[in-house]
Short mmCIF file of C-alpha atoms in Angstrom, two decimals:
data_model
loop_
_atom_site.label_atom_id
_atom_site.label_comp_id
_atom_site.label_asym_id
_atom_site.label_seq_id
_atom_site.Cartn_x
_atom_site.Cartn_y
_atom_site.Cartn_z
CA UNK A 77 11.69 1.48 15.58
CA UNK A 78 11.18 0.74 11.91
CA UNK A 79 9.72 -2.53 10.62
CA UNK A 80 10.49 -3.70 7.04
CA UNK A 81 8.99 -6.72 5.31
CA UNK A 82 10.93 -8.49 2.57
CA UNK A 83 14.10 -7.50 4.37
CA UNK A 84 16.42 -10.19 3.05
CA UNK A 85 16.14 -9.61 -0.68
CA UNK A 86 16.11 -6.91 -3.31
CA UNK A 87 14.80 -3.46 -2.42
CA UNK A 88 13.76 -4.51 1.06
CA UNK A 89 17.22 -5.64 1.83
CA UNK A 90 18.71 -2.39 0.54
CA UNK A 91 16.32 -0.41 2.66
CA UNK A 92 16.92 -2.56 5.76
CA UNK A 93 20.69 -2.20 5.48
CA UNK A 94 20.65 1.53 4.69
CA UNK A 95 18.35 2.39 7.67
CA UNK A 96 20.13 0.26 10.33
CA UNK A 97 22.79 2.95 11.09
CA UNK A 98 20.17 5.69 11.50
CA UNK A 99 17.58 4.14 13.79
CA UNK A 100 17.78 2.42 17.14
CA UNK A 101 15.76 -0.59 16.11
CA UNK A 102 15.28 -1.70 12.53
CA UNK A 103 13.35 -4.95 12.45
CA UNK A 104 13.25 -6.97 9.26
CA UNK A 105 10.61 -9.47 8.36
CA UNK A 106 11.27 -12.29 5.94
CA UNK A 107 9.73 -15.65 5.02
CA UNK A 108 13.25 -16.99 5.56
CA UNK A 109 13.92 -15.15 8.82
CA UNK A 110 15.23 -17.06 11.82
CA UNK A 111 14.33 -14.56 14.59
CA UNK A 112 18.05 -13.82 14.90
CA UNK A 113 20.10 -10.86 13.72
CA UNK A 114 17.00 -8.61 13.70
CA UNK A 115 15.20 -10.71 11.00
CA UNK A 116 11.90 -12.15 12.18
CA UNK A 117 10.22 -14.99 10.29
CA UNK A 118 6.98 -13.79 8.72
CA UNK A 119 4.87 -14.90 5.83
CA UNK A 120 2.88 -11.72 5.10
CA UNK A 121 0.18 -13.63 3.21
CA UNK A 122 -0.62 -15.62 6.37
CA UNK A 123 -2.45 -13.60 9.10
CA UNK A 124 -1.33 -15.95 11.90
CA UNK A 125 2.27 -15.60 10.82
CA UNK A 126 1.96 -11.76 10.77
CA UNK A 127 0.38 -11.77 14.28
CA UNK A 128 3.12 -14.07 15.53
CA UNK A 129 5.85 -11.73 14.20
CA UNK A 130 4.06 -8.82 15.81
CA UNK A 131 4.09 -10.62 19.14
CA UNK A 132 7.86 -11.15 18.79
CA UNK A 133 8.37 -7.41 17.98
CA UNK A 134 6.23 -6.37 21.00
CA UNK A 135 8.86 -7.97 23.19
CA UNK A 136 11.27 -5.32 21.83
CA UNK A 137 8.85 -2.34 21.67
CA UNK A 138 5.17 -1.75 21.24
CA UNK A 139 5.78 1.51 19.37
CA UNK A 140 7.13 1.96 15.88
CA UNK A 141 7.64 4.98 13.70
CA UNK A 142 7.29 3.24 10.33
CA UNK A 143 6.26 0.07 8.59
CA UNK A 144 7.79 -0.45 5.17
CA UNK A 145 6.11 -3.17 3.15
CA UNK A 146 8.73 -4.24 0.66
CA UNK A 147 7.81 -7.91 0.38
CA UNK A 148 6.39 -8.80 -2.98
CA UNK A 149 6.41 -11.20 -5.89
CA UNK A 150 6.13 -10.73 -9.66
CA UNK A 151 5.51 -12.98 -12.58
CA UNK A 152 5.39 -12.36 -16.36
CA UNK A 153 2.46 -14.09 -17.91
CA UNK A 154 -0.10 -13.44 -20.64
CA UNK A 155 -3.24 -12.17 -18.98
CA UNK A 156 -5.33 -14.97 -20.51
CA UNK A 157 -2.88 -17.70 -19.66
CA UNK A 158 -1.78 -17.00 -16.09
CA UNK A 159 -1.98 -20.20 -14.03
CA UNK A 160 -4.42 -20.25 -11.11
CA UNK A 161 -1.69 -20.86 -8.56
CA UNK A 162 0.34 -17.87 -9.86
CA UNK A 163 -2.69 -15.60 -9.75
CA UNK A 164 -3.44 -16.64 -6.10
CA UNK A 165 0.20 -16.31 -5.06
CA UNK A 166 0.60 -12.82 -6.50
CA UNK A 167 -2.68 -11.51 -5.05
CA UNK A 168 -2.09 -13.12 -1.68
CA UNK A 169 1.42 -11.83 -1.16
CA UNK A 170 1.16 -8.41 -2.80
CA UNK A 171 -2.36 -7.31 -1.97
CA UNK A 172 -3.64 -9.52 0.86
CA UNK A 173 -0.20 -9.32 2.53
CA UNK A 174 -0.27 -5.54 2.45
CA UNK A 175 -3.75 -5.58 4.06
CA UNK A 176 -2.74 -8.09 6.78
CA UNK A 177 0.47 -6.21 7.70
CA UNK A 178 -1.31 -2.86 7.71
CA UNK A 179 -3.96 -4.26 10.11
CA UNK A 180 -1.39 -5.78 12.43
CA UNK A 181 1.40 -3.16 12.39
CA UNK A 182 -0.64 0.09 12.28
CA UNK A 183 -1.34 -0.10 16.03
CA UNK A 184 2.45 0.08 16.61
CA UNK A 185 2.41 3.41 14.74
CA UNK A 186 -0.72 4.64 16.57
CA UNK A 187 0.90 4.01 19.88
CA UNK A 188 3.90 6.04 18.71
CA UNK A 189 1.72 9.09 18.09
CA UNK A 190 2.82 9.55 14.50
CA UNK A 191 4.26 7.42 11.74
CA UNK A 192 4.72 6.35 8.19
CA UNK A 193 3.46 3.41 6.15
CA UNK A 194 5.31 2.89 2.87
CA UNK A 195 4.02 0.34 0.50
CA UNK A 196 5.33 -0.67 -2.92
CA UNK A 197 3.56 -0.54 -6.20
CA UNK A 198 4.98 -0.39 -9.71
CA UNK A 199 5.23 2.11 -12.55
CA UNK A 200 3.46 -0.52 -14.60
CA UNK A 201 0.16 0.43 -12.89
CA UNK A 202 0.22 3.74 -14.83
CA UNK A 203 1.91 2.41 -17.95
CA UNK A 204 -0.12 -0.77 -18.39
CA UNK A 205 2.66 -3.11 -19.46
CA UNK A 206 1.89 -6.28 -21.48
CA UNK A 207 2.57 -9.54 -19.49
CA UNK A 208 1.99 -8.03 -16.08
CA UNK A 209 -1.78 -8.03 -15.80
CA UNK A 210 -2.11 -9.88 -12.45
CA UNK A 211 0.93 -8.24 -10.95
CA UNK A 212 -0.34 -4.81 -11.96
CA UNK A 213 -3.86 -5.66 -10.66
CA UNK A 214 -2.36 -6.65 -7.25
CA UNK A 215 -0.37 -3.41 -7.06
CA UNK A 216 -3.28 -1.25 -8.22
CA UNK A 217 -5.10 -2.76 -5.31
CA UNK A 218 -2.26 -1.85 -2.97
CA UNK A 219 -2.50 1.77 -4.21
CA UNK A 220 -6.24 1.93 -3.78
CA UNK A 221 -6.12 0.33 -0.30
CA UNK A 222 -3.43 2.77 0.69
CA UNK A 223 -5.43 5.80 -0.34
CA UNK A 224 -8.34 4.69 1.90
CA UNK A 225 -6.05 3.63 4.75
CA UNK A 226 -4.43 7.06 4.51
CA UNK A 227 -7.72 8.70 5.29
CA UNK A 228 -8.46 6.32 8.24
CA UNK A 229 -4.99 6.84 9.78
CA UNK A 230 -4.58 10.64 9.21
CA UNK A 231 -6.19 11.47 12.61
CA UNK A 232 -3.31 9.54 14.17
CA UNK A 233 -0.66 11.53 12.25
CA UNK A 234 0.20 8.56 10.17
CA UNK A 235 0.86 8.90 6.49
CA UNK A 236 0.39 6.07 3.96
CA UNK A 237 2.16 6.28 0.64
CA UNK A 238 3.27 4.01 -2.24
CA UNK A 239 6.58 3.93 -4.03
CA UNK A 240 6.06 2.87 -7.62
CA UNK A 241 9.41 2.09 -9.15
CA UNK A 242 10.20 1.31 -12.77
CA UNK A 243 12.50 -1.67 -13.38
CA UNK A 244 15.16 -2.13 -10.74
CA UNK A 245 17.87 -4.79 -11.17
CA UNK A 246 16.77 -7.19 -8.42
CA UNK A 247 15.68 -10.83 -8.29
CA UNK A 248 12.08 -9.65 -8.78
CA UNK A 249 12.68 -9.06 -12.52
CA UNK A 250 15.28 -11.73 -13.20
CA UNK A 251 13.00 -13.22 -15.94
CA UNK A 252 12.75 -9.92 -17.82
CA UNK A 253 14.98 -9.31 -20.80
CA UNK A 254 17.08 -6.17 -21.31
CA UNK A 255 14.96 -5.36 -24.32
CA UNK A 256 11.76 -5.61 -22.25
CA UNK A 257 13.32 -3.40 -19.60
CA UNK A 258 14.23 -0.80 -22.22
CA UNK A 259 10.66 -0.86 -23.53
CA UNK A 260 9.48 0.23 -20.08
CA UNK A 261 12.24 2.73 -19.25
CA UNK A 262 11.63 4.36 -22.65
CA UNK A 263 8.11 5.17 -21.40
CA UNK A 264 9.41 6.80 -18.19
CA UNK A 265 10.31 10.49 -17.83
CA UNK A 266 13.82 9.52 -16.86
CA UNK A 267 14.69 6.86 -19.48
CA UNK A 268 16.98 4.76 -17.29
CA UNK A 269 16.96 1.75 -15.02
CA UNK A 270 16.93 2.86 -11.38
CA UNK A 271 19.03 1.26 -8.61
CA UNK A 272 17.93 0.07 -5.19
CA UNK A 273 19.70 3.12 -3.71
CA UNK A 274 17.43 5.40 -5.75
CA UNK A 275 14.46 3.78 -3.99
CA UNK A 276 16.24 4.15 -0.61
CA UNK A 277 16.42 7.87 -1.27
CA UNK A 278 12.61 8.06 -1.73
CA UNK A 279 12.04 5.97 1.42
CA UNK A 280 14.21 8.43 3.45
CA UNK A 281 12.28 11.31 1.93
CA UNK A 282 8.96 9.76 3.05
CA UNK A 283 10.37 8.99 6.47
CA UNK A 284 11.48 12.59 6.97
CA UNK A 285 9.50 15.05 9.08
CA UNK A 286 9.07 17.24 5.99
CA UNK A 287 6.81 14.66 4.34
CA UNK A 288 4.23 14.70 7.19
CA UNK A 289 1.53 16.10 4.91
CA UNK A 290 2.19 13.76 1.94
CA UNK A 291 -0.34 10.86 2.23
CA UNK A 292 -2.38 8.64 -0.01
CA UNK A 293 0.07 9.20 -2.87
CA UNK A 294 1.87 6.97 -5.27
CA UNK A 295 5.32 8.15 -6.25
CA UNK A 296 6.52 6.84 -9.67
CA UNK A 297 10.32 6.61 -9.42
CA UNK A 298 11.59 7.43 -12.86
CA UNK A 299 8.42 9.36 -13.65
CA UNK A 300 5.38 8.22 -15.60
CA UNK B 18 -18.24 -9.79 32.91
CA UNK B 19 -19.35 -6.81 35.16
CA UNK B 20 -15.65 -6.15 35.70
CA UNK B 21 -15.17 -6.00 31.91
CA UNK B 22 -18.17 -3.68 31.51
CA UNK B 23 -16.85 -1.31 34.12
CA UNK B 24 -13.43 -1.30 32.58
CA UNK B 25 -14.82 -0.40 29.20
CA UNK B 26 -17.07 2.31 30.58
CA UNK B 27 -14.17 3.87 32.56
CA UNK B 28 -11.98 3.87 29.45
CA UNK B 29 -14.69 5.44 27.28
CA UNK B 30 -15.27 8.22 29.82
CA UNK B 31 -11.58 8.83 29.94
CA UNK B 32 -11.26 8.90 26.17
CA UNK B 33 -14.06 11.38 25.66
CA UNK B 34 -12.92 13.31 28.76
CA UNK B 35 -16.35 13.30 30.39
CA UNK B 36 -16.56 11.42 33.70
CA UNK B 37 -20.30 12.17 33.93
CA UNK B 38 -21.11 10.59 30.57
CA UNK B 39 -24.22 8.42 30.87
CA UNK B 40 -23.40 4.89 29.68
CA UNK B 41 -25.46 1.80 29.89
CA UNK B 42 -24.63 -1.79 29.04
CA UNK B 43 -26.61 -1.34 25.82
CA UNK B 44 -24.79 1.84 24.70
CA UNK B 45 -23.65 1.19 21.15
CA UNK B 46 -20.01 1.70 20.21
CA UNK B 47 -20.57 2.09 16.48
CA UNK B 48 -23.29 4.00 14.58
CA UNK B 49 -25.91 6.28 15.96
CA UNK B 50 -25.75 6.79 19.73
CA UNK B 51 -22.04 5.83 20.06
CA UNK B 52 -20.02 8.23 22.23
CA UNK B 53 -16.93 7.23 20.24
CA UNK B 54 -15.69 8.22 16.81
CA UNK B 55 -13.70 5.75 14.74
CA UNK B 56 -10.40 7.14 16.09
CA UNK B 57 -11.51 6.53 19.69
CA UNK B 58 -12.76 3.01 18.89
CA UNK B 59 -9.18 2.24 17.86
CA UNK B 60 -7.84 3.98 20.97
CA UNK B 61 -10.20 2.00 23.14
CA UNK B 62 -9.05 -1.29 21.62
CA UNK B 63 -5.41 -0.30 22.23
CA UNK B 64 -6.20 0.45 25.88
CA UNK B 65 -8.02 -2.89 26.22
CA UNK B 66 -4.95 -4.59 24.68
CA UNK B 67 -2.79 -3.03 27.42
CA UNK B 68 -5.25 -3.99 30.23
CA UNK B 69 -5.43 -7.56 28.86
CA UNK B 70 -1.68 -7.78 28.75
CA UNK B 71 -1.39 -6.63 32.39
CA UNK B 72 -3.81 -9.46 33.27
CA UNK B 73 -1.87 -12.07 31.35
CA UNK B 74 -3.87 -12.46 28.16
CA UNK B 75 -4.04 -11.02 24.67
CA UNK B 76 -6.99 -9.03 23.37
CA UNK B 77 -7.21 -9.60 19.61
CA UNK B 78 -9.44 -7.12 17.86
CA UNK B 79 -7.97 -7.35 14.39
CA UNK B 80 -10.30 -8.69 11.70
CA UNK B 81 -13.35 -7.53 13.71
CA UNK B 82 -16.32 -6.65 11.60
CA UNK B 83 -17.99 -3.31 11.88
CA UNK B 84 -21.34 -4.83 10.87
CA UNK B 85 -23.97 -3.56 13.27
CA UNK B 86 -25.61 -7.00 13.56
CA UNK B 87 -22.48 -9.03 14.24
CA UNK B 88 -19.85 -6.69 15.65
CA UNK B 89 -18.47 -6.94 19.15
CA UNK B 90 -18.80 -3.14 19.07
CA UNK B 91 -22.59 -3.45 18.86
CA UNK B 92 -22.76 -2.44 22.53
CA UNK B 93 -20.67 -2.16 25.66
CA UNK B 94 -22.14 -5.47 26.77
CA UNK B 95 -21.05 -7.22 23.55
CA UNK B 96 -17.56 -5.89 23.81
CA UNK B 97 -17.29 -6.89 27.46
CA UNK B 98 -18.58 -10.37 26.50
CA UNK B 99 -15.83 -10.72 23.92
CA UNK B 100 -13.19 -9.42 26.25
CA UNK B 101 -14.24 -11.92 28.95
CA UNK B 102 -14.39 -14.70 26.43
CA UNK B 103 -10.79 -14.01 25.24
CA UNK B 104 -9.65 -13.91 28.86
CA UNK B 105 -11.21 -17.28 29.62
CA UNK B 106 -9.56 -18.86 26.56
CA UNK B 107 -6.07 -17.56 27.33
#
């Protein structure tokens, strides 16, 4: 079984749909889920909601091979003028949500005897892009949390890694202009905008048996 | 409560594969004197989850502090107390 948060939009949706044919149970989590069609309602920034989703999943199976945390939000704001509610929302969903879901879903992977946790960061953590201070801070936290979690879970044969994409054409960056996107991709090693399928390829790489000794890493898709 | 203590002691002995291990109610589960490493504390909690489920309640150990002064892992007795408390509030 594989569990994916943010499964109804953007990269999460692409991952959810691409893995469904390959695994017996692929369970999606979404704030808008209706507990039907394999999508379970879950607000990852709310611990009770995460525990409730876990209880639903336990009815299907108490073991999972992977948890992929693709839920996330972004917002372009000047660092000095980011509204309080936006700061709290970004930190709560991106960082606190990653911590809550890791706490609640890691036991599924431990019971499985081995597994993969895949979190999402951004290439902007390394590039330091103007207008993304809070978003970048939340994702830098995700990377740091993942490195420590990787050490705690390594005795259980569980790897924890981050995928850090450059700009991908999804709803997440709908407010970003083409010029702004070019400014970022020009700083990457591969100067192009990646697609959700490029990210799916990295997810499949990290899910493969061959990646069992890659842990605590952040992989910049596009290169930084 | 005694039932919970015995369950925990049996599970610890099984986890460390030593049926003659000397355990008292005051044996700590974290820090100096604990027979368990961090990996086996997690394994113990997962086993207690299963036992709780077979008895019709949930054992929730997420968000538990590892502070020596407050933790339910302070001793076998404290963990048994928490397990019994969660069973009563099911």
